[in-house]
Tab-separated table of C-alpha atoms and ligand atoms in Angstrom:
chain	number	residue	atom	x	y	z
A	559	UNK	CA	-5.913	7.218	15.707
A	560	UNK	CA	-2.900	4.945	16.221
A	561	UNK	CA	-3.653	1.730	17.948
A	562	UNK	CA	-1.886	1.692	21.318
A	563	UNK	CA	-0.994	-1.974	21.471
A	564	UNK	CA	1.884	-1.791	19.074
A	565	UNK	CA	5.261	-0.421	20.007
A	566	UNK	CA	6.872	1.162	16.968
A	567	UNK	CA	10.229	2.617	16.294
A	568	UNK	CA	9.567	6.289	16.772
A	569	UNK	CA	11.124	7.275	13.456
A	570	UNK	CA	8.965	4.843	11.422
A	571	UNK	CA	5.392	5.462	10.380
A	572	UNK	CA	2.524	3.161	11.361
A	573	UNK	CA	2.218	0.931	8.236
A	574	UNK	CA	-1.008	-0.783	7.342
A	575	UNK	CA	-1.856	-2.808	4.243
A	576	UNK	CA	-5.361	-3.002	2.811
A	577	UNK	CA	-6.303	-5.551	0.172
A	578	UNK	CA	-9.428	-7.302	-1.247
A	579	UNK	CA	-8.988	-11.065	-1.976
A	580	UNK	CA	-11.150	-13.787	-3.229
A	581	UNK	CA	-12.062	-16.832	-1.098
A	582	UNK	CA	-9.044	-18.546	-2.672
A	583	UNK	CA	-6.704	-15.770	-1.706
A	584	UNK	CA	-6.227	-14.090	-5.113
A	585	UNK	CA	-6.096	-10.358	-5.580
A	586	UNK	CA	-6.572	-10.388	-9.408
A	587	UNK	CA	-7.325	-12.950	-12.129
A	588	UNK	CA	-4.474	-14.930	-13.657
A	589	UNK	CA	-4.475	-12.746	-16.793
A	590	UNK	CA	-4.709	-9.611	-14.484
A	591	UNK	CA	-7.635	-8.326	-16.424
A	592	UNK	CA	-9.762	-8.137	-13.163
A	593	UNK	CA	-8.375	-6.672	-9.996
A	594	UNK	CA	-11.340	-4.701	-8.687
A	595	UNK	CA	-14.120	-7.068	-7.477
A	596	UNK	CA	-15.149	-5.872	-3.996
A	597	UNK	CA	-18.628	-4.396	-3.216
A	598	UNK	CA	-19.371	-0.718	-2.969
A	599	UNK	CA	-19.101	-1.240	0.787
A	600	UNK	CA	-15.548	-2.399	0.183
A	601	UNK	CA	-14.769	0.660	-1.890
A	602	UNK	CA	-16.144	2.906	0.914
A	603	UNK	CA	-14.000	0.954	3.313
A	604	UNK	CA	-10.968	1.710	1.202
A	605	UNK	CA	-11.713	5.427	1.216
A	606	UNK	CA	-12.368	5.375	4.938
A	607	UNK	CA	-8.921	3.854	5.541
A	608	UNK	CA	-7.313	6.436	3.142
A	609	UNK	CA	-8.947	9.049	5.319
A	610	UNK	CA	-6.728	7.998	8.262
A	611	UNK	CA	-3.496	7.920	6.343
A	612	UNK	CA	-0.900	10.722	5.627
A	613	UNK	CA	0.215	8.758	2.537
A	614	UNK	CA	-1.124	5.947	0.196
A	615	UNK	CA	1.403	3.679	-1.486
A	616	UNK	CA	1.289	1.156	-4.259
A	617	UNK	CA	3.735	-0.841	-6.351
A	618	UNK	CA	4.712	-0.168	-9.990
A	619	UNK	CA	2.500	-3.021	-11.548
A	620	UNK	CA	-0.537	-1.875	-9.591
A	621	UNK	CA	-0.475	1.744	-10.780
A	622	UNK	CA	0.511	0.661	-14.263
A	623	UNK	CA	-2.351	-1.790	-14.542
A	624	UNK	CA	-5.313	-0.006	-13.130
A	625	UNK	CA	-7.084	3.329	-13.454
A	626	UNK	CA	-6.357	4.453	-9.964
A	627	UNK	CA	-5.168	7.824	-8.627
A	628	UNK	CA	-4.535	6.865	-4.898
A	629	UNK	CA	-6.379	9.995	-3.769
A	630	UNK	CA	-8.866	10.640	-0.947
A	631	UNK	CA	-11.964	10.444	-3.173
A	632	UNK	CA	-15.083	12.580	-2.703
A	633	UNK	CA	-15.479	15.664	-0.551
A	634	UNK	CA	-16.923	13.773	2.481
A	635	UNK	CA	-13.757	11.703	2.789
A	636	UNK	CA	-11.657	14.810	2.438
A	637	UNK	CA	-13.652	16.386	5.293
A	638	UNK	CA	-12.983	13.178	7.345
A	639	UNK	CA	-9.310	13.627	6.665
A	640	UNK	CA	-9.441	17.230	8.029
A	641	UNK	CA	-11.509	16.043	11.037
A	642	UNK	CA	-8.709	13.538	11.625
A	643	UNK	CA	-6.198	16.321	11.693
A	644	UNK	CA	-4.683	15.338	8.244
A	645	UNK	CA	-4.040	17.249	5.088
A	646	UNK	CA	-7.110	17.344	2.862
A	647	UNK	CA	-5.295	15.232	0.159
A	648	UNK	CA	-2.917	12.396	1.006
A	649	UNK	CA	0.635	12.119	-0.301
A	650	UNK	CA	0.985	9.372	-2.944
A	651	UNK	CA	4.001	7.022	-3.085
A	652	UNK	CA	4.873	4.629	-5.891
A	653	UNK	CA	7.477	1.944	-5.664
A	654	UNK	CA	9.582	0.848	-8.613
A	655	UNK	CA	12.962	-0.797	-8.282
A	656	UNK	CA	14.081	-0.116	-11.810
A	657	UNK	CA	11.983	2.909	-12.659
A	658	UNK	CA	9.902	0.987	-15.165
A	659	UNK	CA	6.663	3.044	-14.605
A	660	UNK	CA	4.218	3.835	-17.377
A	661	UNK	CA	4.167	7.626	-17.744
A	662	UNK	CA	0.712	7.506	-19.116
A	663	UNK	CA	-0.625	5.805	-15.944
A	664	UNK	CA	-3.823	7.355	-14.462
A	665	UNK	CA	-2.156	8.222	-11.227
A	666	UNK	CA	0.149	10.827	-12.920
A	667	UNK	CA	-2.847	12.578	-14.527
A	668	UNK	CA	-4.014	13.888	-11.135
A	669	UNK	CA	-1.937	16.580	-9.516
A	670	UNK	CA	-4.029	17.182	-6.360
A	671	UNK	CA	-1.177	16.093	-4.042
A	672	UNK	CA	2.540	15.339	-4.247
A	673	UNK	CA	3.685	12.093	-5.809
A	674	UNK	CA	6.869	10.519	-4.359
A	675	UNK	CA	8.568	7.678	-6.229
A	676	UNK	CA	10.838	5.264	-4.251
A	677	UNK	CA	13.420	3.484	-6.460
A	678	UNK	CA	16.872	1.923	-6.411
A	679	UNK	CA	20.253	2.341	-8.065
A	680	UNK	CA	19.028	-0.035	-10.748
A	681	UNK	CA	17.119	2.859	-12.294
A	682	UNK	CA	19.153	4.270	-15.124
A	683	UNK	CA	19.957	7.995	-15.343
A	684	UNK	CA	17.523	8.213	-18.293
A	685	UNK	CA	14.786	6.519	-16.218
A	686	UNK	CA	15.420	8.724	-13.202
A	687	UNK	CA	15.177	11.899	-15.446
A	688	UNK	CA	11.846	10.536	-16.731
A	689	UNK	CA	10.538	9.759	-13.277
A	690	UNK	CA	11.590	13.259	-12.025
A	691	UNK	CA	9.339	14.768	-14.661
A	692	UNK	CA	6.409	12.690	-13.445
A	693	UNK	CA	6.776	13.002	-9.629
A	694	UNK	CA	7.402	15.739	-7.022
A	695	UNK	CA	10.347	13.799	-5.521
A	696	UNK	CA	12.261	10.638	-6.552
A	697	UNK	CA	14.150	8.932	-3.777
A	698	UNK	CA	16.896	6.340	-4.392
A	699	UNK	CA	16.909	3.924	-1.410
A	700	UNK	CA	19.003	0.850	-1.924
A	701	UNK	CA	21.027	-0.930	-4.590
A	702	UNK	CA	18.983	-3.904	-5.825
A	703	UNK	CA	15.940	-3.828	-3.531
A	704	UNK	CA	14.420	-0.806	-1.827
A	705	UNK	CA	15.559	-0.409	1.725
A	706	UNK	CA	12.041	0.341	3.129
A	707	UNK	CA	13.312	0.905	6.578
A	708	UNK	CA	15.444	3.730	5.302
A	709	UNK	CA	12.777	4.921	2.947
A	710	UNK	CA	10.037	5.048	5.615
A	711	UNK	CA	12.331	6.868	8.124
A	712	UNK	CA	12.980	9.414	5.322
A	713	UNK	CA	9.229	9.724	4.627
A	714	UNK	CA	8.520	10.423	8.169
A	715	UNK	CA	11.354	12.880	8.601
A	716	UNK	CA	10.971	14.777	5.380
A	717	UNK	CA	7.352	14.429	4.517
A	718	UNK	CA	5.790	13.932	7.959
A	719	UNK	CA	4.279	10.536	7.151
A	720	UNK	CA	3.030	9.020	10.472
A	721	UNK	CA	0.457	6.718	9.006
A	722	UNK	CA	1.206	4.976	5.717
A	723	UNK	CA	-1.350	2.840	3.923
A	724	UNK	CA	-0.029	0.376	1.385
A	725	UNK	CA	-2.494	-0.886	-1.200
A	726	UNK	CA	-0.403	-3.674	-2.830
A	727	UNK	CA	0.179	-5.451	-5.008
A	728	UNK	CA	1.512	-8.749	-3.861
A	729	UNK	CA	5.095	-8.002	-4.829
A	730	UNK	CA	5.290	-4.797	-2.721
A	731	UNK	CA	3.377	-6.355	0.189
A	732	UNK	CA	5.746	-9.287	0.269
A	733	UNK	CA	8.774	-6.948	0.512
A	734	UNK	CA	7.197	-5.071	3.408
A	735	UNK	CA	6.268	-8.300	5.230
A	736	UNK	CA	9.765	-9.640	4.836
A	737	UNK	CA	11.214	-6.375	6.161
A	738	UNK	CA	8.930	-6.711	9.259
A	739	UNK	CA	7.497	-3.244	8.597
A	740	UNK	CA	3.717	-3.977	8.472
A	741	UNK	CA	1.751	-3.168	11.599
A	742	UNK	CA	-1.669	-4.200	10.364
A	743	UNK	CA	-3.217	-6.085	7.498
A	744	UNK	CA	-6.776	-5.233	6.487
A	745	UNK	CA	-8.400	-7.822	4.305
A	746	UNK	CA	-11.753	-7.887	2.532
A	747	UNK	CA	-12.652	-11.478	1.682
A	748	UNK	CA	-14.916	-11.557	-1.281
A	749	UNK	CA	-17.125	-14.556	-2.067
A	750	UNK	CA	-15.586	-15.589	-5.344
A	751	UNK	CA	-12.994	-18.056	-6.649
A	752	UNK	CA	-10.495	-16.813	-9.326
A	753	UNK	CA	-8.142	-19.846	-9.281
A	754	UNK	CA	-5.136	-19.970	-11.538
A	755	UNK	CA	-1.624	-20.728	-10.686
A	756	UNK	CA	-0.388	-17.396	-11.794
A	757	UNK	CA	-3.089	-15.226	-10.348
A	758	UNK	CA	-1.447	-12.688	-7.836
A	759	UNK	CA	-2.025	-13.135	-4.157
A	760	UNK	CA	-1.665	-10.961	-1.028
A	761	UNK	CA	2.048	-11.596	-0.733
A	762	UNK	CA	3.934	-12.839	-3.768
A	763	UNK	CA	7.624	-12.133	-4.432
A	764	UNK	CA	10.162	-14.180	-2.445
A	765	UNK	CA	8.146	-14.994	0.582
A	766	UNK	CA	9.294	-16.876	3.635
A	767	UNK	CA	10.845	-20.309	3.127
A	768	UNK	CA	10.407	-21.853	6.557
A	769	UNK	CA	7.539	-22.065	8.911
A	770	UNK	CA	9.734	-20.748	11.763
A	771	UNK	CA	10.223	-17.621	9.618
A	772	UNK	CA	6.637	-17.097	8.747
A	773	UNK	CA	5.235	-13.806	9.948
A	774	UNK	CA	2.934	-14.353	12.953
A	775	UNK	CA	-0.172	-12.298	13.038
A	776	UNK	CA	-3.176	-11.991	15.507
A	777	UNK	CA	-6.764	-11.345	14.573
A	778	UNK	CA	-7.656	-7.904	15.678
A	779	UNK	CA	-11.288	-7.858	14.330
A	780	UNK	CA	-13.361	-9.997	12.041
A	781	UNK	CA	-16.760	-8.726	10.795
A	782	UNK	CA	-19.269	-9.959	8.210
A	783	UNK	CA	-21.092	-7.263	6.152
A	784	UNK	CA	-23.625	-8.712	3.897
A	785	UNK	CA	-21.658	-11.160	1.721
A	786	UNK	CA	-18.112	-10.019	2.574
A	787	UNK	CA	-15.764	-10.447	5.537
A	788	UNK	CA	-13.773	-7.492	6.728
A	789	UNK	CA	-10.777	-8.722	8.803
A	790	UNK	CA	-7.923	-6.902	10.485
A	791	UNK	CA	-4.655	-8.773	11.542
A	792	UNK	CA	-1.979	-7.162	13.622
A	793	UNK	CA	1.657	-7.921	13.937
A	794	UNK	CA	2.574	-10.021	16.960
A	795	UNK	CA	6.149	-8.949	17.547
A	796	UNK	CA	7.217	-5.551	18.636
A	797	UNK	CA	9.850	-3.397	16.951
B	1126	LIG	N1	-7.348	-6.819	-4.940
B	1126	LIG	C1	-6.596	-5.838	-4.490
B	1126	LIG	O1	-6.835	-5.347	-3.377
B	1126	LIG	C2	-5.437	-5.385	-5.265
B	1126	LIG	C3	-4.650	-4.291	-4.799
B	1126	LIG	C4	-3.494	-3.980	-5.516
B	1126	LIG	C5	-3.119	-4.575	-6.657
B	1126	LIG	N2	-3.842	-5.632	-7.126
B	1126	LIG	C6	-3.417	-6.328	-8.319
B	1126	LIG	O2	-2.203	-6.912	-8.127
B	1126	LIG	C7	-1.444	-6.935	-9.316
B	1126	LIG	C8	-0.093	-6.230	-9.150
B	1126	LIG	O3	0.649	-6.975	-8.146
B	1126	LIG	P1	2.196	-7.240	-8.442
B	1126	LIG	O4	2.632	-7.979	-7.253
B	1126	LIG	O5	2.381	-7.791	-9.808
B	1126	LIG	O6	2.857	-5.764	-8.491
B	1126	LIG	P2	3.083	-4.626	-7.430
B	1126	LIG	O7	3.317	-5.204	-6.134
B	1126	LIG	O8	2.038	-3.576	-7.648
B	1126	LIG	O9	4.412	-3.975	-8.057
B	1126	LIG	C9	5.527	-4.791	-8.077
B	1126	LIG	C10	6.671	-3.853	-8.546
B	1126	LIG	O10	6.990	-2.994	-7.410
B	1126	LIG	C11	8.402	-2.745	-7.347
B	1126	LIG	N3	8.839	-3.384	-6.105
B	1126	LIG	C12	8.229	-4.076	-5.247
B	1126	LIG	N4	8.964	-4.483	-4.161
B	1126	LIG	C13	10.131	-3.922	-4.434
B	1126	LIG	C14	11.401	-3.910	-3.749
B	1126	LIG	N5	11.601	-4.540	-2.552
B	1126	LIG	N6	12.403	-3.196	-4.229
B	1126	LIG	C15	12.276	-2.656	-5.407
B	1126	LIG	N7	11.131	-2.585	-6.169
B	1126	LIG	C16	10.126	-3.183	-5.684
B	1126	LIG	C17	8.984	-3.452	-8.556
B	1126	LIG	O11	8.870	-2.505	-9.635
B	1126	LIG	P3	9.878	-2.502	-10.919
B	1126	LIG	O12	9.581	-3.811	-11.696
B	1126	LIG	O13	9.450	-1.321	-11.686
B	1126	LIG	O14	11.225	-2.475	-10.402
B	1126	LIG	C18	7.991	-4.569	-8.813
B	1126	LIG	O15	7.994	-5.177	-10.098
B	1126	LIG	C19	-2.235	-6.235	-10.370
B	1126	LIG	O16	-2.974	-7.198	-11.147
B	1126	LIG	C20	-3.177	-5.375	-9.500
B	1126	LIG	O17	-4.307	-4.995	-10.193
B	1126	LIG	C21	-5.031	-6.056	-6.468
């Protein structure tokens, strides 16, 4: 399953990001009311990718704002997972630096597989207690920002995560890009314009400040299906 062209540190999982974006590069409307806008083909694509991953990860504002459970979906995708030699249900990982997760979020209503929360020392004791009631494990990795290198090594060692699918949002993606931990970026380009200065994009957060620092990618594949484009970019540098 793993592409052979990328040399990875053996203790890190293969990390791939999957996002749908508009033609103007937005992943939600500026008021964040709309974040699901791909076709049914795109939704199937998302479940097919999940069926190749040991774990699916998302940021706090993504799980707070949408009715998502980060699970494998219908039985045929769970069968695909078993055929791929994976557990029937993927692990679910949620990232929150200060522990500000909504306990009523949809993801916590589904107990089909373990939920792991990655957080930092910024989360208060009270918040940590609340998170431990919601998740199977809460891991503090870092002081201000999550140290994803440490977190991913831990995920691989303790939870056996070899393939990790990140489903955004832009804040989390940016942290992973800046840490140099993303092996592939899967993008569905949808024929719409959302516009809006404040509409979230694929990689928000701090970003790279100089061209020389920008993350270089190569196009791995590029395919039109009806009125959408499915593109895969891969990292250029090797770990
Ligand atoms: N179109 C798509 O494919 C797609 C996919 C996913 C999401 N979306 C949309 O994108 C929007 C959410 O994106 P977003 O960028 O606002 O939020 P996000 O990336 O989902 O979550 C950001 C939060 O994650 C935590 N976090 C991220 N990086 C961190 C780091 N390095 N260290 C510690 N904590 C970190 C922080 O949580 P705390 O604040 O709790 O510390 C941060 O506020 C929503 O509108 C969602 O619907 C669209």
